[in-house]
XYZ file of C-alpha atoms in Angstrom:
747
model
C 31.207 -9.249 14.887
C 34.537 -7.591 14.012
C 35.713 -3.989 14.517
C 37.785 -1.990 12.018
C 39.126 1.563 12.038
C 40.122 3.658 9.053
C 39.897 6.723 6.842
C 37.168 7.097 4.168
C 39.167 7.741 1.018
C 36.312 7.707 -1.488
C 32.522 7.221 -1.566
C 31.930 5.049 -4.624
C 28.116 5.047 -4.544
C 25.311 6.409 -2.359
C 21.554 5.952 -2.709
C 20.042 9.297 -1.707
C 16.714 7.727 -0.697
C 17.829 5.109 1.802
C 21.474 6.028 2.468
C 22.923 2.769 1.130
C 26.614 3.511 0.551
C 29.642 1.799 -0.980
C 33.000 3.299 0.064
C 36.754 2.743 0.109
C 38.236 2.627 3.613
C 41.976 2.921 4.254
C 43.071 1.093 7.394
C 46.621 0.727 8.713
C 46.825 -2.743 7.183
C 44.626 -2.702 4.113
C 42.267 -0.961 1.689
C 38.707 -2.238 2.080
C 35.411 -1.903 0.232
C 32.720 -1.285 2.842
C 28.926 -1.286 2.404
C 26.093 -0.167 4.680
C 23.310 2.352 5.284
C 24.447 5.831 6.343
C 23.794 9.373 5.177
C 25.947 11.247 7.691
C 29.254 9.683 6.702
C 31.518 11.620 4.282
C 34.826 11.319 2.505
C 37.783 12.297 4.656
C 36.244 11.141 7.928
C 37.794 8.578 10.237
C 35.433 5.878 11.470
C 35.377 2.915 13.779
C 32.905 0.354 12.432
C 31.441 -2.931 13.588
C 30.331 -5.577 11.127
C 31.302 -8.710 9.235
C 33.410 -9.636 6.232
C 31.408 -10.974 3.287
C 32.253 -12.133 -0.229
C 30.138 -10.698 -3.053
C 29.822 -12.959 -6.097
C 30.768 -10.087 -8.433
C 32.671 -7.515 -6.342
C 34.616 -9.873 -4.088
C 35.572 -9.298 -0.444
C 33.652 -6.555 1.400
C 33.059 -5.392 4.943
C 29.355 -5.040 5.774
C 28.963 -2.294 8.393
C 26.241 -2.842 10.998
C 27.101 0.130 13.259
C 29.765 2.812 13.338
C 31.146 5.853 15.139
C 32.739 8.871 13.443
C 35.986 9.763 15.211
C 37.443 13.280 15.355
C 40.798 13.603 13.519
C 43.596 12.677 15.940
C 46.747 14.158 14.278
C 47.859 16.854 11.817
C 47.805 14.495 8.821
C 44.252 13.268 9.493
C 43.000 16.837 10.161
C 44.383 18.051 6.819
C 43.094 14.989 5.022
C 39.619 15.480 6.525
C 39.434 19.189 5.640
C 40.767 18.573 2.124
C 38.172 15.863 1.410
C 35.363 18.369 0.846
C 33.468 17.156 3.917
C 33.499 20.705 5.362
C 31.625 23.223 3.239
C 33.837 25.938 1.755
C 37.177 24.175 2.302
C 39.179 22.614 -0.528
C 42.624 21.010 -0.699
C 44.658 24.239 -0.964
C 42.764 26.008 1.810
C 43.036 22.941 4.046
C 46.837 23.066 3.718
C 46.905 26.756 4.700
C 44.643 26.204 7.734
C 46.727 23.306 9.044
C 49.961 25.183 8.358
C 48.624 28.082 10.443
C 47.340 26.124 13.433
C 49.048 22.718 13.294
C 47.816 20.112 15.799
C 45.492 22.717 17.348
C 43.440 23.112 14.121
C 40.408 21.040 15.060
C 40.062 22.669 18.504
C 40.294 26.165 17.026
C 37.559 25.453 14.440
C 35.249 24.179 17.206
C 36.080 26.637 20.005
C 37.575 29.798 18.367
C 36.254 29.734 14.778
C 36.771 33.494 14.298
C 40.559 32.841 14.283
C 40.181 31.107 10.912
C 39.971 34.629 9.470
C 43.704 34.888 10.191
C 44.276 32.528 7.260
C 44.612 34.133 3.840
C 41.469 33.641 1.778
C 39.048 33.277 4.740
C 36.773 36.154 5.740
C 35.075 36.378 9.130
C 31.823 35.258 7.521
C 33.620 32.368 5.823
C 35.130 31.340 9.158
C 31.673 31.164 10.707
C 30.320 29.108 7.798
C 33.205 26.618 8.112
C 32.534 26.269 11.835
C 28.767 25.897 11.276
C 29.370 23.109 8.752
C 31.581 21.308 11.232
C 29.062 21.775 14.077
C 26.274 20.357 11.922
C 28.274 17.235 11.130
C 29.342 16.869 14.752
C 25.728 17.172 15.911
C 24.597 14.536 13.415
C 27.484 12.274 14.421
C 26.706 12.618 18.120
C 22.996 12.036 17.533
C 23.656 8.861 15.518
C 25.968 7.552 18.239
C 23.375 8.376 20.908
C 20.570 6.587 19.033
C 22.704 3.562 18.239
C 23.225 3.221 21.979
C 19.530 2.333 22.212
C 19.799 -0.336 19.523
C 18.356 1.847 16.769
C 19.586 0.945 13.286
C 21.483 3.460 11.153
C 18.532 3.825 8.771
C 15.997 4.593 11.513
C 18.491 6.809 13.353
C 18.849 8.935 10.203
C 15.066 9.307 9.947
C 14.802 10.334 13.596
C 17.574 12.930 13.246
C 16.018 14.306 10.052
C 12.622 14.579 11.793
C 13.739 16.257 15.038
C 17.316 17.492 14.642
C 18.827 18.295 18.026
C 15.375 18.201 19.602
C 15.493 14.407 19.577
C 17.178 14.239 23.000
C 14.287 15.947 24.773
C 11.708 13.886 22.896
C 13.366 10.596 23.784
C 13.691 11.572 27.443
C 10.121 12.803 27.798
C 7.995 10.829 25.328
C 9.716 8.360 22.958
C 6.254 7.240 21.814
C 6.090 10.350 19.644
C 8.423 8.500 17.295
C 5.568 6.131 16.394
C 3.422 9.089 15.299
C 6.073 11.202 13.568
C 8.683 8.914 11.982
C 7.989 6.573 9.088
C 9.113 3.030 9.820
C 8.811 3.351 13.600
C 5.659 1.831 15.019
C 4.523 1.351 18.570
C 6.621 -1.772 19.139
C 9.947 -0.125 18.201
C 9.065 2.980 20.234
C 8.147 0.713 23.145
C 11.521 -1.053 22.987
C 13.317 2.309 23.015
C 11.178 3.490 25.941
C 12.012 0.356 27.925
C 15.758 0.951 27.414
C 15.382 4.577 28.469
C 13.534 3.479 31.591
C 9.958 4.623 30.877
C 7.530 2.780 33.214
C 5.107 0.249 31.704
C 2.133 2.162 33.119
C 3.366 5.528 31.805
C 0.581 7.784 30.514
C 2.487 8.248 27.251
C 2.787 4.476 26.800
C -0.908 3.855 27.429
C -1.957 6.645 25.046
C 0.354 5.373 22.317
C -0.823 1.798 22.874
C -4.474 2.788 22.502
C -3.803 4.695 19.269
C -1.697 1.811 17.939
C -4.495 -0.671 18.696
C -6.975 1.443 16.729
C -4.472 1.727 13.895
C -4.120 -2.071 13.799
C -7.907 -2.410 13.796
C -7.992 -0.093 10.778
C -5.654 -2.519 9.036
C -8.267 -5.219 9.641
C -10.937 -3.049 7.985
C -12.555 -1.537 11.088
C -13.373 2.166 11.351
C -13.905 1.970 15.115
C -13.766 -0.519 17.976
C -16.268 -0.989 20.782
C -14.620 0.427 23.924
C -14.648 -2.978 25.606
C -12.815 -4.581 22.662
C -10.339 -1.687 22.428
C -9.429 -1.873 26.114
C -9.111 -5.662 25.991
C -6.836 -5.575 22.929
C -4.720 -2.708 24.248
C -4.512 -4.362 27.677
C -3.118 -7.507 26.079
C -0.602 -5.450 24.091
C 0.531 -3.331 27.049
C 0.159 -6.091 29.643
C -1.760 -3.829 32.015
C -5.297 -3.830 33.421
C -7.974 -2.226 31.198
C -9.150 -0.116 34.147
C -5.808 1.762 34.113
C -6.440 2.867 30.526
C -9.846 4.503 30.961
C -8.463 7.924 32.044
C -6.160 8.038 29.001
C -9.076 7.189 26.750
C -10.794 10.345 27.981
C -7.580 12.400 27.710
C -7.096 11.327 24.080
C -10.682 12.357 23.350
C -10.049 15.773 24.951
C -6.934 16.112 22.766
C -9.141 15.321 19.727
C -7.091 12.258 18.823
C -10.077 10.010 19.528
C -13.824 10.374 19.148
C -15.977 8.456 21.612
C -19.601 7.992 20.539
C -22.082 7.373 23.342
C -24.311 4.370 22.550
C -27.868 4.819 21.331
C -30.271 2.000 22.315
C -30.363 -0.864 21.493
C -26.552 -0.549 21.504
C -24.909 -0.669 24.922
C -21.217 -0.126 24.135
C -19.346 3.080 23.329
C -17.723 3.338 19.913
C -14.129 4.572 19.890
C -12.767 6.040 16.657
C -9.356 7.367 15.773
C -10.356 10.926 14.827
C -9.540 10.728 11.135
C -11.775 7.645 10.725
C -14.736 9.335 12.396
C -14.440 12.533 10.398
C -13.939 10.577 7.165
C -17.295 8.850 7.696
C -18.992 12.096 8.742
C -17.662 14.187 5.837
C -18.544 11.454 3.306
C -22.119 11.363 4.611
C -22.449 15.158 4.385
C -20.948 15.373 0.877
C -23.165 12.564 -0.425
C -26.321 14.311 0.764
C -25.118 17.529 -0.902
C -24.649 15.669 -4.186
C -27.933 13.782 -4.004
C -30.093 16.289 -5.856
C -33.139 14.392 -7.149
C -35.280 15.498 -10.047
C -39.036 14.922 -9.626
C -40.503 14.222 -13.047
C -44.047 14.743 -14.224
C -45.591 11.688 -15.951
C -45.122 13.308 -19.359
C -41.454 14.087 -18.616
C -40.786 10.531 -17.478
C -42.475 9.173 -20.599
C -40.243 11.412 -22.750
C -37.152 10.082 -20.963
C -38.264 6.477 -21.480
C -38.614 7.198 -25.191
C -35.045 8.493 -25.265
C -33.917 5.305 -23.503
C -35.757 3.316 -26.210
C -33.724 5.238 -28.794
C -30.510 4.290 -26.955
C -31.555 0.617 -27.137
C -32.163 0.918 -30.866
C -28.841 2.664 -31.491
C -26.881 0.086 -29.467
C -28.862 -2.872 -30.783
C -29.799 -4.069 -27.294
C -32.945 -4.818 -25.311
C -32.929 -3.718 -21.678
C -35.033 -5.556 -19.139
C -37.261 -3.699 -16.657
C -34.588 -3.270 -13.970
C -31.969 -2.153 -16.498
C -34.329 0.485 -17.897
C -35.115 1.633 -14.385
C -31.363 1.893 -13.717
C -30.851 4.217 -16.684
C -33.853 6.318 -15.646
C -32.731 6.610 -11.997
C -29.191 7.559 -13.065
C -30.735 10.478 -14.976
C -33.070 11.553 -12.177
C -30.650 11.361 -9.218
C -27.415 13.039 -8.248
C -26.270 9.824 -6.558
C -27.178 6.406 -7.963
C -26.020 2.880 -7.076
C -26.136 -0.059 -9.505
C -25.506 -3.475 -7.979
C -25.641 -7.037 -9.280
C -23.736 -10.268 -9.601
C -21.927 -11.675 -12.654
C -23.982 -12.074 -15.833
C -26.781 -9.752 -14.688
C -26.100 -7.102 -17.297
C -24.234 -4.413 -15.362
C -21.917 -3.712 -18.314
C -24.821 -3.424 -20.778
C -26.581 -1.045 -18.384
C -23.445 1.092 -17.939
C -23.054 1.299 -21.721
C -26.655 2.470 -22.057
C -26.125 5.109 -19.347
C -22.925 6.336 -21.035
C -24.637 6.472 -24.432
C -27.548 8.500 -23.060
C -25.379 11.113 -21.351
C -23.038 11.362 -24.355
C -26.050 12.071 -26.542
C -26.937 14.943 -24.204
C -23.462 16.442 -24.727
C -22.311 15.697 -21.188
C -18.716 15.053 -20.127
C -18.267 11.642 -18.475
C -15.380 10.319 -16.390
C -15.016 6.557 -15.918
C -12.913 5.155 -13.077
C -12.153 2.053 -11.027
C -10.004 1.422 -7.937
C -7.230 -0.587 -9.653
C -5.391 -0.557 -12.961
C -6.737 -3.970 -13.909
C -10.316 -2.994 -13.084
C -9.939 0.235 -15.083
C -8.583 -1.731 -18.040
C -11.567 -4.105 -17.910
C -13.939 -1.135 -17.799
C -12.239 0.409 -20.846
C -12.532 -2.844 -22.796
C -16.191 -3.302 -21.803
C -17.362 0.247 -22.617
C -15.029 1.385 -25.383
C -14.293 4.565 -23.421
C -11.144 5.315 -21.442
C -11.371 4.488 -17.753
C -8.692 5.550 -15.282
C -7.778 4.446 -11.812
C -9.264 6.634 -9.120
C -5.755 7.769 -8.202
C -5.077 8.968 -11.736
C -8.536 10.505 -12.050
C -7.879 12.496 -8.873
C -4.363 13.379 -10.112
C -2.117 12.074 -7.380
C 0.568 14.697 -6.768
C 4.156 13.660 -7.252
C 5.546 17.078 -6.322
C 4.557 16.780 -2.669
C 6.111 13.340 -2.398
C 9.363 14.496 -3.963
C 9.516 17.308 -1.396
C 9.167 14.739 1.394
C 5.585 15.779 2.186
C 2.499 13.592 2.357
C 1.245 12.823 -1.132
C -2.050 14.493 -2.013
C -4.610 14.565 -4.783
C -4.578 17.652 -7.003
C -8.307 17.242 -7.593
C -10.172 18.291 -4.459
C -12.788 20.781 -3.217
C -10.670 23.685 -4.468
C -9.966 22.076 -7.848
C -12.901 19.750 -8.591
C -13.207 17.333 -11.489
C -14.543 18.906 -14.663
C -17.267 16.387 -15.467
C -21.052 16.179 -15.616
C -21.152 12.470 -14.792
C -18.695 10.261 -12.905
C -19.113 6.481 -13.071
C -17.067 4.328 -10.671
C -16.956 0.544 -11.156
C -15.891 -2.106 -8.594
C -17.135 0.036 -5.713
C -16.873 -2.924 -3.330
C -13.090 -2.292 -3.355
C -13.259 1.387 -2.367
C -12.360 2.119 1.262
C -13.577 5.082 3.307
C -10.484 7.276 2.774
C -10.341 6.859 -1.011
C -14.082 7.531 -1.122
C -13.582 10.706 0.913
C -10.931 11.925 -1.565
C -13.264 11.188 -4.482
C -16.217 13.046 -2.967
C -14.065 16.087 -2.193
C -13.324 16.359 -5.917
C -16.974 16.225 -7.048
C -18.868 19.489 -7.132
C -22.617 19.716 -6.529
C -24.461 19.254 -9.798
C -22.211 16.424 -10.979
C -23.890 13.005 -11.050
C -22.114 10.178 -9.198
C -22.959 6.663 -10.397
C -21.468 3.802 -8.392
C -21.402 0.240 -9.712
C -20.417 -2.910 -7.862
C -21.242 -6.354 -6.554
C -22.061 -6.046 -2.854
C -21.501 -9.788 -2.429
C -17.782 -9.433 -3.127
C -15.332 -9.215 -0.241
C -15.052 -5.782 1.400
C -12.068 -3.554 0.526
C -8.555 -4.210 1.774
C -8.609 -0.805 3.474
C -10.954 0.327 6.270
C -14.704 0.446 5.834
C -17.302 -1.257 3.664
C -18.514 1.703 1.651
C -20.739 0.003 -0.930
C -22.482 -2.187 1.634
C -23.062 0.751 3.991
C -24.390 2.931 1.154
C -26.956 0.302 0.208
C -27.907 -0.472 3.824
C -28.518 3.216 4.542
C -31.393 3.217 1.985
C -30.654 6.922 1.482
C -29.813 6.751 -2.237
C -31.578 5.301 -5.248
C -30.295 1.761 -5.716
C -31.124 -0.886 -8.288
C -29.963 -4.467 -7.866
C -29.934 -6.431 -11.117
C -30.996 -10.048 -10.621
C -31.792 -11.641 -13.980
C -28.997 -13.802 -15.432
C -28.962 -13.244 -19.185
C -28.985 -16.068 -21.721
C -25.385 -15.597 -22.835
C -24.211 -15.642 -19.220
C -26.276 -18.775 -18.570
C -23.925 -20.623 -20.911
C -21.118 -20.059 -18.409
C -20.946 -22.384 -15.421
C -18.651 -19.830 -13.769
C -21.571 -17.390 -13.659
C -24.197 -19.992 -12.748
C -22.051 -21.530 -10.016
C -21.228 -18.096 -8.592
C -24.952 -17.459 -8.170
C -25.473 -20.938 -6.709
C -22.689 -20.253 -4.204
C -24.270 -16.924 -3.242
C -27.634 -18.651 -2.771
C -26.052 -21.398 -0.649
C -26.929 -24.090 -3.175
C -24.917 -27.258 -3.765
C -22.735 -27.356 -6.895
C -22.813 -30.077 -9.527
C -19.218 -31.309 -9.656
C -19.296 -33.877 -12.462
C -16.646 -32.104 -14.612
C -18.946 -32.051 -17.653
C -18.626 -28.276 -17.710
C -16.470 -26.427 -20.227
C -15.294 -23.777 -17.769
C -15.732 -25.051 -14.182
C -13.738 -28.040 -12.944
C -13.312 -29.750 -9.597
C -10.450 -32.199 -9.001
C -10.721 -34.007 -5.676
C -7.216 -34.173 -4.235
C -6.625 -34.713 -0.518
C -2.809 -34.695 -0.450
C -0.951 -31.378 -0.611
C 1.975 -32.849 -2.601
C -0.471 -34.142 -5.213
C -2.139 -30.713 -5.327
C 1.271 -29.101 -5.949
C 1.959 -31.533 -8.797
C -1.371 -31.004 -10.561
C -1.256 -27.247 -10.033
C 2.086 -27.026 -11.858
C 0.845 -29.323 -14.652
C -2.237 -27.147 -15.131
C -0.223 -23.909 -15.272
C 2.583 -25.153 -17.516
C 0.813 -27.650 -19.787
C -2.969 -27.843 -19.693
C -4.472 -24.410 -19.170
C -2.332 -22.136 -21.419
C -3.594 -23.932 -24.538
C -7.119 -24.337 -23.182
C -7.656 -20.629 -22.403
C -5.163 -19.259 -24.957
C -2.994 -17.507 -22.368
C 0.546 -17.501 -21.013
C 1.393 -19.336 -17.761
C 2.067 -15.878 -16.253
C -1.616 -14.954 -16.736
C -2.970 -18.007 -14.910
C -3.532 -17.127 -11.284
C -3.499 -19.307 -8.196
C -5.892 -17.944 -5.570
C -5.916 -19.200 -1.994
C -7.788 -18.136 1.144
C -4.706 -18.134 3.396
C -1.217 -16.719 3.807
C 0.112 -19.461 6.077
C 0.060 -23.244 5.838
C 0.934 -25.765 3.137
C -1.594 -24.238 0.733
C -1.015 -20.657 1.824
C 0.507 -17.883 -0.266
C 3.952 -18.050 1.337
C 4.496 -21.783 0.740
C 2.854 -21.892 -2.696
C 4.912 -18.985 -4.041
C 8.177 -20.725 -3.144
C 7.063 -23.909 -4.921
C 5.618 -22.174 -7.982
C 8.683 -19.939 -8.391
C 10.865 -23.051 -8.561
C 8.945 -24.383 -11.567
C 7.620 -21.246 -13.302
C 10.815 -19.175 -13.031
C 13.627 -21.612 -12.196
C 17.211 -20.537 -11.374
C 19.305 -19.614 -14.383
C 22.814 -18.157 -14.692
C 21.423 -15.350 -16.807
C 18.946 -14.317 -14.075
C 20.235 -12.301 -11.132
C 18.829 -12.970 -7.667
C 18.569 -11.226 -4.318
C 17.575 -12.607 -0.933
C 15.168 -10.041 0.576
C 14.523 -11.236 4.110
C 12.961 -14.682 3.810
C 12.028 -14.216 0.138
C 14.332 -14.987 -2.780
C 13.650 -12.588 -5.650
C 14.756 -13.459 -9.177
C 14.650 -11.578 -12.468
C 11.474 -12.637 -14.261
C 9.513 -13.185 -11.048
C 5.857 -12.226 -10.832
C 5.426 -9.875 -7.844
C 2.727 -7.821 -6.132
C 2.810 -4.467 -4.347
C 1.361 -5.153 -0.892
C 0.665 -1.642 0.395
C -0.281 1.728 -1.046
C 2.789 3.865 -1.723
C 1.825 7.288 -3.021
C 5.463 8.371 -3.210
C 6.773 5.705 -5.597
C 7.695 7.260 -8.923
C 7.055 5.278 -12.107
C 7.856 5.896 -15.742
C 7.024 4.371 -19.102
C 9.986 4.201 -21.474
C 10.156 3.748 -25.233
C 12.071 0.950 -26.949
C 15.064 3.328 -26.906
C 14.722 3.761 -23.103
C 13.464 7.340 -23.445
C 10.757 8.239 -20.860
C 7.398 8.900 -22.568
C 5.153 9.021 -19.483
C 5.656 9.296 -15.741
C 3.681 9.586 -12.529
C 3.502 8.742 -8.856
C 1.951 5.929 -6.859
C 1.877 2.131 -6.888
C -0.945 0.527 -4.963
C -1.889 -2.475 -2.912
C -2.618 -5.361 -5.303
C -0.725 -4.058 -8.379
C 1.081 -6.948 -10.088
C 4.282 -6.726 -12.133
C 7.420 -8.550 -13.271
C 10.963 -8.060 -11.972
C 12.959 -6.841 -14.961
C 16.367 -6.177 -13.375
C 18.177 -6.718 -10.080
C 21.253 -4.520 -9.629
C 23.284 -5.455 -6.560
C 25.814 -2.683 -7.178
C 23.163 0.041 -7.146
C 21.130 -1.989 -4.627
C 17.976 -1.627 -6.738
C 15.240 -3.769 -8.257
C 13.228 -2.603 -11.288
C 9.647 -3.915 -11.549
C 7.401 -3.398 -14.562
C 3.698 -3.121 -13.703
C 0.605 -2.940 -15.927
C 0.708 -0.425 -18.767
C 4.537 -0.789 -18.845
C 5.001 1.375 -15.721
C 8.525 0.796 -14.404
C 9.369 1.362 -10.747
C 12.787 1.279 -9.082
C 12.842 -0.160 -5.560
C 15.906 0.365 -3.353
C 16.784 -2.882 -1.582
C 15.646 -1.271 1.671
C 12.070 -0.990 0.316
C 11.650 -4.557 -0.900
C 9.336 -5.320 2.006
C 6.687 -3.568 -0.145
C 6.592 -6.372 -2.728
C 6.137 -10.137 -2.556
C 5.940 -13.034 -5.008
C 2.543 -13.246 -6.726
C 2.357 -16.632 -8.461
C -0.215 -17.269 -5.738
C -2.181 -14.471 -4.057
C -4.917 -14.400 -1.458
C -8.469 -14.168 -2.769
C -8.793 -10.902 -0.856
C -5.878 -9.380 -2.800
C -7.374 -10.506 -6.124
C -10.371 -8.160 -5.880
C -11.007 -6.075 -8.964
C -8.847 -8.338 -11.109
C -9.917 -10.783 -13.787
C -7.751 -13.657 -15.005
C -8.139 -15.987 -18.005
C -7.954 -18.960 -15.638
C -8.048 -19.331 -11.868
C -6.810 -22.288 -9.804
C -8.022 -22.529 -6.203
C -6.536 -25.089 -3.785
C -9.116 -25.716 -1.033
C -8.295 -28.412 1.504
C -8.537 -27.228 5.119
C -8.522 -23.897 6.891
C -10.073 -21.682 9.574
C -13.876 -21.875 9.629
C -14.312 -18.089 9.833
C -12.090 -17.604 6.787
C -13.440 -20.455 4.653
C -16.825 -18.902 3.957
C -19.290 -18.405 1.112
C -18.309 -14.792 0.496
C -14.647 -15.723 -0.035
C -15.460 -18.596 -2.411
C -17.841 -16.407 -4.411
C -15.183 -13.721 -4.833
C -12.539 -16.250 -5.945
C -14.802 -17.894 -8.527
C -15.885 -14.553 -10.035
C -12.246 -13.572 -10.676
C -12.076 -16.073 -13.570
C -12.968 -15.052 -17.103
C -12.696 -18.372 -18.956
C -11.949 -21.213 -16.547
C -12.053 -22.118 -12.833
C -10.306 -25.202 -11.468
C -10.685 -26.152 -7.814
C -8.224 -28.653 -6.361
C -9.005 -30.132 -2.969
C -11.730 -31.519 -0.762
C -15.361 -31.813 -1.837
C -16.421 -31.622 1.819
C -14.460 -28.378 2.339
C -16.054 -26.838 -0.754
C -19.559 -27.686 0.433
C -18.786 -26.410 3.946
C -17.660 -23.069 2.475
C -20.929 -22.758 0.565
C -22.900 -23.521 3.742
C -20.874 -21.057 5.837
C -22.477 -17.655 5.282
C -20.815 -16.046 8.313
C -18.624 -13.112 7.382
C -16.086 -11.375 9.579
C -17.908 -8.344 10.943
C -16.442 -4.925 10.289
C -17.084 -2.145 12.743
C -18.233 0.811 10.643
C -20.632 3.643 11.434
C -20.954 5.022 7.906
C -24.527 3.814 7.322
C -25.685 5.415 10.589
C -23.795 8.636 9.775
C -25.667 8.826 6.452
C -29.015 8.328 8.184
C -28.281 10.889 10.932
C -26.978 13.469 8.450
C -30.111 13.000 6.342
C -32.333 13.633 9.392
C -30.346 16.752 10.312
C -30.749 18.138 6.792
C -34.467 17.432 6.775
């Protein structure tokens, strides 16, 4: 690593979001273009920087700054140059000359130590003198803080976030409890805070460290879908993380509970182990249970009233030209009678027909209906199936962009104070809804509004924490109808029939006489790669009348030869090969190229998107891109350090290079990430993998993602083992019990 020293003549470009900056630096020997991440650096300042020389393919030789120190001006020329640069508020070129003429080499000391003397200079009042000094102090404080943080190995980007969060209070926080950083500063988790604490000299058995480690362990468990952990599991996991004995953590467990950061539930027989929740998880489950019971206003009908309703349902059948079976009719009736109703069923069992009948009935009664689904793709499918507009839950609840732009936590505008204006709300793909999104939805529904939830409980649970649909059904607290009959039209699809066979644990007929379900036994990964590419580029587009982009590879795993990471590199090479007209950028270990298919891999409520016309004029805009959204890279701009991705419905999002860890290639995605989506054709490579992962539930979900064609490449034995393996990874949730207990309390 090399060191350079010079004067910042001009800042060419700066990204306000992440601080990425391009500047001209004048050294004694040369004029350099420097790049790096820094918000506290301004024109006119003298810096000493450490980094490396690089050669950009377009902009030529550059110096990439890894760390830097801002130096105070050392002579009259540099003082005048610094003041004249505009770095100090209220001082321009002419005033800078007068100040330096008045005080000479002593100028910088006078501004810092005797600022009132600046009023001796023509054009500066006493108030102006104080403002000039305050501006200089602020920059000095920021400079000193950045230097201090860099001494602990903290990058410029994270150092800026820490300074913005705490200001000059950061010194006390780092000395006393650096683990606060993990709670307060975005981008700093327990591990980074732990590294900082070790450098500062915090002991490994520090109370602060143990408390932070316990909270971090629960946070990680939430990422796995759990709402709580049994105390024994929590202490074992945290003990492994912290490398200390679980017995040392018990007092801090109690202290966190007293501070209301944890909730510890005492076991009720036959359970023997305490449940430990992070507070927000516990209160999310509790508030959801209470709000559901408030909404669940049931209407007891007299025989004559029920008969009248059934006659109206008969009229709906006649108007739609359909015949509902017994369970479908019961579904429509129960949706009318109950404030909360759940409709479940597998593919081909008539859920869409039933929803259409429900919508038609309520429309005929003059009621306002809102339709929603967790993802854009699921909402689009719902719109196509019903003929009525369906929105994502985030759009239905009106995700606020204003809060995000102000640097605050994004929020939904629809809530208990501003509820949804609807008589009926129907939510499809409920298996994808996690406990926190469900809580936000319930807050926005006022008592008297009907909530109808539709989903297939046999799908994988949501990516986020909880298993809402499963817990709702298991609680037996709300009217639920599970459709079971496979209708004649659906019986013509082997995708539907095989999905039900998989769910029942039955063996599949793999003779390839089907029109929409194929199995190609291939036991060599290189051969699987070859046939996968042939299917995507040559065979399937014509067969299903779709573009190669629309054909989706689904795999159980992230790692391994048939995992997402390996497959995406191979598929990119053939589906979007290098081309001189396509710009590229190496983001960590992933090469991104214009035209690449990518996926957002975490919810980001603060990402702004816009839809532009053919003349590039914005015609719609909003906030939020969510886990599982798929788009195409339209442009990569290395000068502006930005990537533009176009998602469904032509929503364009600009990602600074520093935020590219939020997207990944999506030629292949995990089956879990595919939930709520439907593709013309699905290819699933299934050869070998972990027994707990390769289960019936996963296979069922993958198969039901296909609309027209499923092709499985791999081992017949593995496929049959997956069907036989009905063990699912258990999620620790208490929502079902909360519903039952709340119901007893109300009764």
